[in-house]
Each structure stands twice: as structure tokens, then as C-alpha cells.
Amino acid sequence: MSHEQIPTVSAPTAEHHREPFGIGESSPRISWKTTAPPGWTQQAYQIEATRADGTHRTDWVTSQDSVLVPWPLAPLASREHCEIRLRVRGVDRTVSAWSPSLRIETGLLEPTDWTAHAISPQQPQRSAGERRPPLLRKEFAVTAEVQSARLYVTAHGLYEIEINGRRVGDHALAPGWTSYHHRLRYQTHDVTEHLRAGANAIGAWLADGWYRGRLGFGGGHSDLYGDRVALIAQLEILHRDGTITIIGTDTSWLAGQGPILSSGLLDGETYDARDELPGWSNPGFDDADWSLVEVVDRDPATLIAPTGPPVRCTEEITPVQVNALGADRILVDFGQNLVGRIRITVDGPAGHTVVIRHAEVLQDGELCVRPLRDAISTDRYVLRGAGPETWEPRFTLHGFRYAEITGWRGGDPYRDVVARVHHTDMARTGWFECSNEQVNRLHENVVWSLRGNFVDLPTDCPQRDERLGWTGDIQIFAPTAAFLYDCHGMLASWLRDVAVEQHADGTVPWYVPEIPGGEQWTPARPGAGWGDVVALTPWDLYQASGDTGLLAAQYESARRWVDLITELADESGLWNSGYQLGDWLDPFAPPEDPGAGRTDRYLIATAYYAWSLHHVARTADVLGREDERRHYEDLAWRVRRAFVDAYVLPDGRMTSDTQTAYAVALQFDLLPDATARAAAGRRLAELVEAGGHTIQTGFIGTPQVAPALSATDHDETAYALLLQQECPSWLYALKHDATTIWERWDSMLPDGTVNPGEMTSFNHYALGAVAQWLHTRVAGLDASAPGYRDIVFRPRPGGGITWASAAHESPYGLVAIRWELRESELTVETTVPVGATARIEWPDGGVTDLPTGTSTTSRPGAGPISSG
Ligand code: RAM
């Protein structure tokens, strides 16, 4: 047998971890990817684990699975590390070499593993001055040789740790935002290299963050989780002689005041470098005037390991243009609307203050900060006056493309002003490109809005006084996000928070974590499209990842939601009561009342109710809960019938003769038969054409319009909608140089002024959900079984686009398509990973089954399709 015919296996992965270090799963599921010649099929796998007590090998496990297979050995203990590798055997009896190995290490799995206490400075911290972000420190001796050292750490508030003057790790805004009452994440760091023999010191910066900082709109609220910041840190040193030293936070630590005068997520940070304390996290520092700390409450049972990656700086961007606005006032354009913060290098006298303000857009040549509402987003740096000084704020984040810097004392701003992009450091998994440059920019904008709003939790927007985990926004966007990035770990964590914050009656908060939201949002009311996140988003993530464990974990939450709606629905099954946002931000809704769209809000509510019931039934099916599957599917059918009776007229028109009504009825499979579907598709196409191919839909309808047109053979109409450039349209924003997706179609008005409405974000991913249609229809890459185990390529050239490509790093490996239209010949190059099956469905109805690997197929005469 030749060398190429032997399969090779990638290093395995554990759960959805990018770095399986400090994980919380004692029996992590294992996945791998195989490269093998076409036709090769796995017949069995064998896993080997090397643990402290030796090397263990499983028997050959007869299975074709390679995604999230069960942990094959005894569960891991706290702090345990092991190396695993595996090999696979084919049906043809070929056996791969052993894969590269993966190192896994668990964190602290039991509450009793925690001996550290939550500590906080003793002073009351009530007034602004007392609330200055504190420093905490502790010296300790290392007396025996160190084999390894781990730091398990979290905080009430935000923290950064230094040991012996050196920063630990590169996480930003740790520990992130979870439902702190119930779940507080800790992080694990390898700090072996930070320690030295003899005297050592550990120091922590603390700040308010989400825990007690000002959050929310209408002026916001502080102290949402408590009025004291606190640190929980447990440094565990394993010595070569087998002994262990644990340095935990306790009352032997001391508190001092550092150079940060104030720091808020919405407000920005003020830092006085004259107050820096050189050496404060080194041993020997004089802390005689530091004060005592005391222990505050934190139940260690609420401390959990992360399931997703941390927030990090993922990119640095230098200015594309700098304009002088005055003697020492400059306006910097980074050429990209982004989320992060600015690092400056300046040189000036001690006490001189540099002020950095941020905005997404300009008006009349100045920053336009009105869309930020009550977010101040201003950083201030007071110079220490000793040569070039480089500074970046630590505990804040801004959404901006432009910055105004006053008191500028730098050299070349193109070098000395740098925007540092921050977000959850997920692996990129999806790409799209086509022959139309504007469509490519639109797609790029979607990616940027995802990056800007996946900052530990999925937010609506990153810039104004909101930045909340809005359920509806991610419900709409999750399929797109799951294609573009591996966001499973991050969203699985957030969905746990949604479940724990779900109200006793099953109501899903409008946003999670839930904070006071004024009369409109507090107390939360069940809202269609928003609350449905609990039934739909786990399913969407399951489609992308094949992870049934997530479905199991979220099932009760999903059930509680549909059970609540069943109580609220009328006897026929219509959900036709209560407060509803409807087709939020329908362009025909008055700016001051974005919920007053043209589509009957109860039509939308009932449609979502049926769709969620159907998904709960499907979930029950996957989980083997047959009685429940039947119960929810029966209910779903009932609601579908009620929907048709109430909202579809005998002639096929709908009571709301709107694009959103038809698109939702089609996409949620509510219509009784093919004739009704075809009629709805025709009417939808007519409406889109009558609207001159401008957008006439809001949050609910927009993601569904193009897919609904495609599903009823109106691709050309969908292309015309995509390619429209007049307002409102997806491409309109590009005329105004948009580099992210906007909240409103006309966040920037045609005359170039900023929309005066209250909600004018320039970075809201929801309306970017059209990107999933670019992936699945324009490029034509779609999963037809969970985890891309079965793939269907459906290239549908149109709109004058002559080639398109998409690629997705699926659980089985890379899935890719590139098609090109020459004259009327359609040539398609596809890549199919081992373990998956795939086919091309051609525009003319023909089907080609594909082997694994890369292949090219042409079809003469399969040219651009016309709308039906
Ligand atoms: C806005 C948010 C969000 C939306 C809600 C209803 O305030 O920005 O996008 O889901 O309203």
C-alpha cells in the first residue's frame, strides 16, 4: 500500500476548547479530523491517554464517529493533566499512525478545592474617591524547587494579575460577564515561569467592570451585583519533592491605590501615571502604608471553568488618516469601525493630560457622540513626565472608528496611536468571497460586527450605554455566527446564563444577564423572536457542531418557554396577546416607535410559537424523549393550523400583506402544502419587486426574505434585493463608507447626517444575518445533517456574479466550494472532509454525489437561473 493511502489523523480536540487548559469537564468529549484517500471510511478508533499513573489504551471502539465521542477512560480529577492521542482504522483495515497528542488539564472541579477566600479592601468604597480601583498584593517565599505552578483566579469586578512584576496571561476584561449570582468563571494560568527561588510577590489590579460599574441605559445602574470589588486567587505550587504550597487570597494580603483613578466599561478610564508604584508586584516593595483587606462572601460552588476562549487583543490597527484640529488636538481615523481601545505613546511634562474620545462616525468634521447616549467613552492619561510613555487603558472598551485626542504630545501619530481590537478569541471557521466587491465588503462588515459584539457574551451593540446580551439579536444571528467563528463555547456559556435567569414562569429576559431596563423592559415580558432564543439557538449551534450535549443541557429551558406560551395562547393556539416587539425596526415604523411595523405582531408571535414548538419536538427526538416529541409536535401542528386559519386568506394572501409575513410563513414551514408555498413565494417576490428591491423588513423579516425567495425559486429577486444600493438596502450603507453592519438601515441618512433617532448604532449584527444566505445560497455551502456530516452544495449563480466561494472548517474538517460561470458552463470545485457525505444540487435539478477530498465538476448549460 502506498504512503498516500494511509489515513492521517489531526491532533484531537477536547469539548469545544481552543486551549483545553483549566477545563471544567472531567470527562471531556474528544474529536479529531482525518485525512484519507477518497472512499476511505472509518471503522473503528482507539484512544490512548497518558496520565500520572501510566499509559492507558482503549480497545478498538467500533464506530464511524469522530466528533465529540465520549471520554473513554476514568474521569479526570481536579488539576489532573493528561496527554491523549488516537488512531483510526478503516473499513479497508488500513490503520493510521498515532495522531499528534493533545494535552488536557482540568481546573478546580470541586468547591472544596477552593481554599482561597474572596477578599476586598477594608474601607467601605462608597464615594467615588473610595472607589478608586484598588491594587492588592502579597509576598511569599519559594523555599523548595518548583516543578510547576498554577494560578486559579477570578474577581468581583475585573482583574489583571502580576507576579514578580510580570503580567500573568493576556486575557482582557477577565473574568468576563456571567450571571454572577449563579455562575462566576475563574481562569487558570500556568505561572511556573513567573516564580523564582526565594522572595516572590503577587499583585492584582481590580476594577468595577460589570460587577459594580455603571451599566445600562437611562443613566444606568451601579452596584448591580454588590458594592465591593474582590479578588479570589489561588496559587498552587507543586515542588519537585512532591510537596505543595498554596498561596490563596486571605486577610494576609494588603490593599493599596494604584494609578487608575477611575475605570468604567461605559465611561472609560482615567490613569495618572504620577501615581504609579514601581515594583508594587515585586518582593521588597514598601507597602507600609497599604491597608488591610477583609473576606467577603462568595460561594465556591458558583465558581466555574470557562467553556469558551477568553477576550484578547486579536489585532492592532494603525490610523489611515490623521487630521490636526487645533494646536494639540488631532482627529484619528482607523478606517474601520471596531471594538477595543487605543494605545498611545506620548512624551511631555509630568501632569500633562491627554484625553481620548471615541466615536463611530463624524459629523461636520468632528466626532459624533450622540449615538453613544450616556456612554462617556473617554480615556484620560496623565503623564509622569519621564521620557516616551506608552499607555493603554486596562478595564474599558469602546466601539469606534474615530478618536479625538486632545493634549496630543506624541511623535508620528501614524506610529504612536494604535487601535487594539478586542473580542472573544474564537477560531475563525468561515469565509466567503465572490466576484462582486460590494458584496464582499458587506460580508466583511458582518464579520466585523460579529467581532465587535462577541465580547464574552453576544451583545446588541458595543458602543452606547447598552451593550447587553439581547436575546433576539443573537437568536437571529446565531446561524451566521456559527458559520464564521467557532462560537460554540462562548454561546453555550451564555445559554446557561439564560437558563438560570429564566423567570419562574418560563419568561426569558429580553437580555441576559438581566439588569434593570426601565418600564419598557422591566419586569421582562415574554416576547416572540427574543424569548425563542432558548428553543432555536441551541438547535442552530447543534446544526453547526453536532453537539447533542448542548441540546440536553438547554432542553428544560426550551420546554419551559414553549410551555409558558402554551398557557398564554388562546384555545385555538394563537399567541395573540401581550406586549410584542413585532418586526422590530421595520423601515416603515416611525423612528420613535420601532415596534410599530406593518406586520401584525401577533402573526409573528404565533409563527415563532409554532417554530419553537417544532424545535422543542425535534430536540426531544434527538434526546430520545418520544412522548415529549409527540406532545410538542402535535401542538406545533395545531398552532400551524391556527396560524393558517387566522392569517392566511382563502386566496393565499396573508392578513398582513408584507414581506415579513410571507417570508416567516415560508421559512417557518407554516403553510399547508406546496401550492400554498408557491403562492406565498410568488407574492413575496411581487412585493419585493413592487418595493423596487429596497428592504421593507425589520429584525424578524430581514434574515428570512432572501432564503424564502430562494426556497421558492425566486433567486433572481433575492439577488436584486441583495444588490440594491438605494436606502433602505444592505449595500446602501457602503455609500457612506460603512465598515460594520448598522442597527437601522438609515443610521446614516442619505444626506450624510446621523439619524436623530434614539437607537442609531453603527455596529449591530442582527441585520447582517443575510450573510448566512451568502454562504448557503450565493456560494452554495450548506449542512444537511448536524455538524456538516452531510453537506449539500447548491450553487445558484445570479445577479451578475460570475464566481463565488465559501469555506467552513467543520467538525469533520474543511468544507469548501468555489464555482465559476463561464458563458453558460458552471464549474464547481468542492472539498469534502473524511467522515462526511456530500452532493451538488445543480440549478437544473441534477444531483452529483461527491467523494471526499477535492474535486471539480462542470455542467454545461447550467447557467444563471431566472426567477420562476
Ligand atoms: C435595542 C437593542 C436590541 C434590540 C432591542 C429590542 O435597544 O439594541 O438590538 O433587540 O432594542
PDB file of N, CA and C and ligand atoms in Angstrom, residues 460 464 466 470 473 521 530 581 584 699 743 759 764, ligand 1:
ATOM      1  N   ASP A 460     -25.887  43.379  21.682  1.00  0.00           N
ATOM      2  CA  ASP A 460     -26.583  44.053  20.583  1.00  0.00           C
ATOM      3  C   ASP A 460     -25.654  45.043  19.896  1.00  0.00           C
ATOM      4  N   ARG A 464     -22.820  52.220  22.695  1.00  0.00           N
ATOM      5  CA  ARG A 464     -23.644  53.120  23.507  1.00  0.00           C
ATOM      6  C   ARG A 464     -23.885  52.516  24.894  1.00  0.00           C
ATOM      7  N   GLU A 466     -25.568  50.499  26.324  1.00  0.00           N
ATOM      8  CA  GLU A 466     -26.441  49.335  26.251  1.00  0.00           C
ATOM      9  C   GLU A 466     -25.576  48.082  26.326  1.00  0.00           C
ATOM     10  N   TRP A 470     -28.732  40.905  24.317  1.00  0.00           N
ATOM     11  CA  TRP A 470     -30.101  40.875  23.780  1.00  0.00           C
ATOM     12  C   TRP A 470     -30.385  39.533  23.128  1.00  0.00           C
ATOM     13  N   ASP A 473     -31.410  39.469  19.149  1.00  0.00           N
ATOM     14  CA  ASP A 473     -30.331  39.727  18.198  1.00  0.00           C
ATOM     15  C   ASP A 473     -29.542  38.446  17.909  1.00  0.00           C
ATOM     16  N   TRP A 521     -38.673  47.437  29.740  1.00  0.00           N
ATOM     17  CA  TRP A 521     -38.050  46.110  29.760  1.00  0.00           C
ATOM     18  C   TRP A 521     -38.090  45.424  31.127  1.00  0.00           C
ATOM     19  N   TRP A 530     -37.525  37.037  20.611  1.00  0.00           N
ATOM     20  CA  TRP A 530     -36.482  37.274  21.613  1.00  0.00           C
ATOM     21  C   TRP A 530     -36.402  36.051  22.542  1.00  0.00           C
ATOM     22  N   LEU A 581     -42.631  43.015  20.317  1.00  0.00           N
ATOM     23  CA  LEU A 581     -41.819  43.973  19.546  1.00  0.00           C
ATOM     24  C   LEU A 581     -42.094  43.873  18.047  1.00  0.00           C
ATOM     25  N   TRP A 584     -39.417  44.369  14.634  1.00  0.00           N
ATOM     26  CA  TRP A 584     -38.643  45.483  15.198  1.00  0.00           C
ATOM     27  C   TRP A 584     -37.805  46.196  14.123  1.00  0.00           C
ATOM     28  N   PHE A 699     -36.083  43.396  12.035  1.00  0.00           N
ATOM     29  CA  PHE A 699     -35.273  42.328  12.625  1.00  0.00           C
ATOM     30  C   PHE A 699     -35.794  40.925  12.284  1.00  0.00           C
ATOM     31  N   GLU A 743     -27.518  49.305  12.882  1.00  0.00           N
ATOM     32  CA  GLU A 743     -28.764  48.914  13.540  1.00  0.00           C
ATOM     33  C   GLU A 743     -29.971  49.278  12.684  1.00  0.00           C
ATOM     34  N   MET A 759     -32.008  55.225  18.761  1.00  0.00           N
ATOM     35  CA  MET A 759     -31.244  54.000  18.542  1.00  0.00           C
ATOM     36  C   MET A 759     -30.553  54.074  17.202  1.00  0.00           C
ATOM     37  N   HIS A 764     -24.293  46.701  14.820  1.00  0.00           N
ATOM     38  CA  HIS A 764     -25.349  45.816  15.312  1.00  0.00           C
ATOM     39  C   HIS A 764     -25.387  44.642  14.341  1.00  0.00           C
TER      40      HIS A 764
HETATM   41  C1  RAM B   1     -32.499  47.675  21.278  1.00  0.00           C
HETATM   42  C2  RAM B   1     -31.335  46.770  21.202  1.00  0.00           C
HETATM   43  C3  RAM B   1     -31.538  45.469  20.501  1.00  0.00           C
HETATM   44  C4  RAM B   1     -32.973  45.065  20.341  1.00  0.00           C
HETATM   45  C5  RAM B   1     -33.859  45.695  21.347  1.00  0.00           C
HETATM   46  C6  RAM B   1     -35.313  45.324  21.208  1.00  0.00           C
HETATM   47  O1  RAM B   1     -32.388  48.515  22.383  1.00  0.00           O
HETATM   48  O2  RAM B   1     -30.245  47.460  20.683  1.00  0.00           O
HETATM   49  O3  RAM B   1     -30.930  45.417  19.246  1.00  0.00           O
HETATM   50  O4  RAM B   1     -33.035  43.675  20.434  1.00  0.00           O
HETATM   51  O5  RAM B   1     -33.747  47.070  21.360  1.00  0.00           O
END
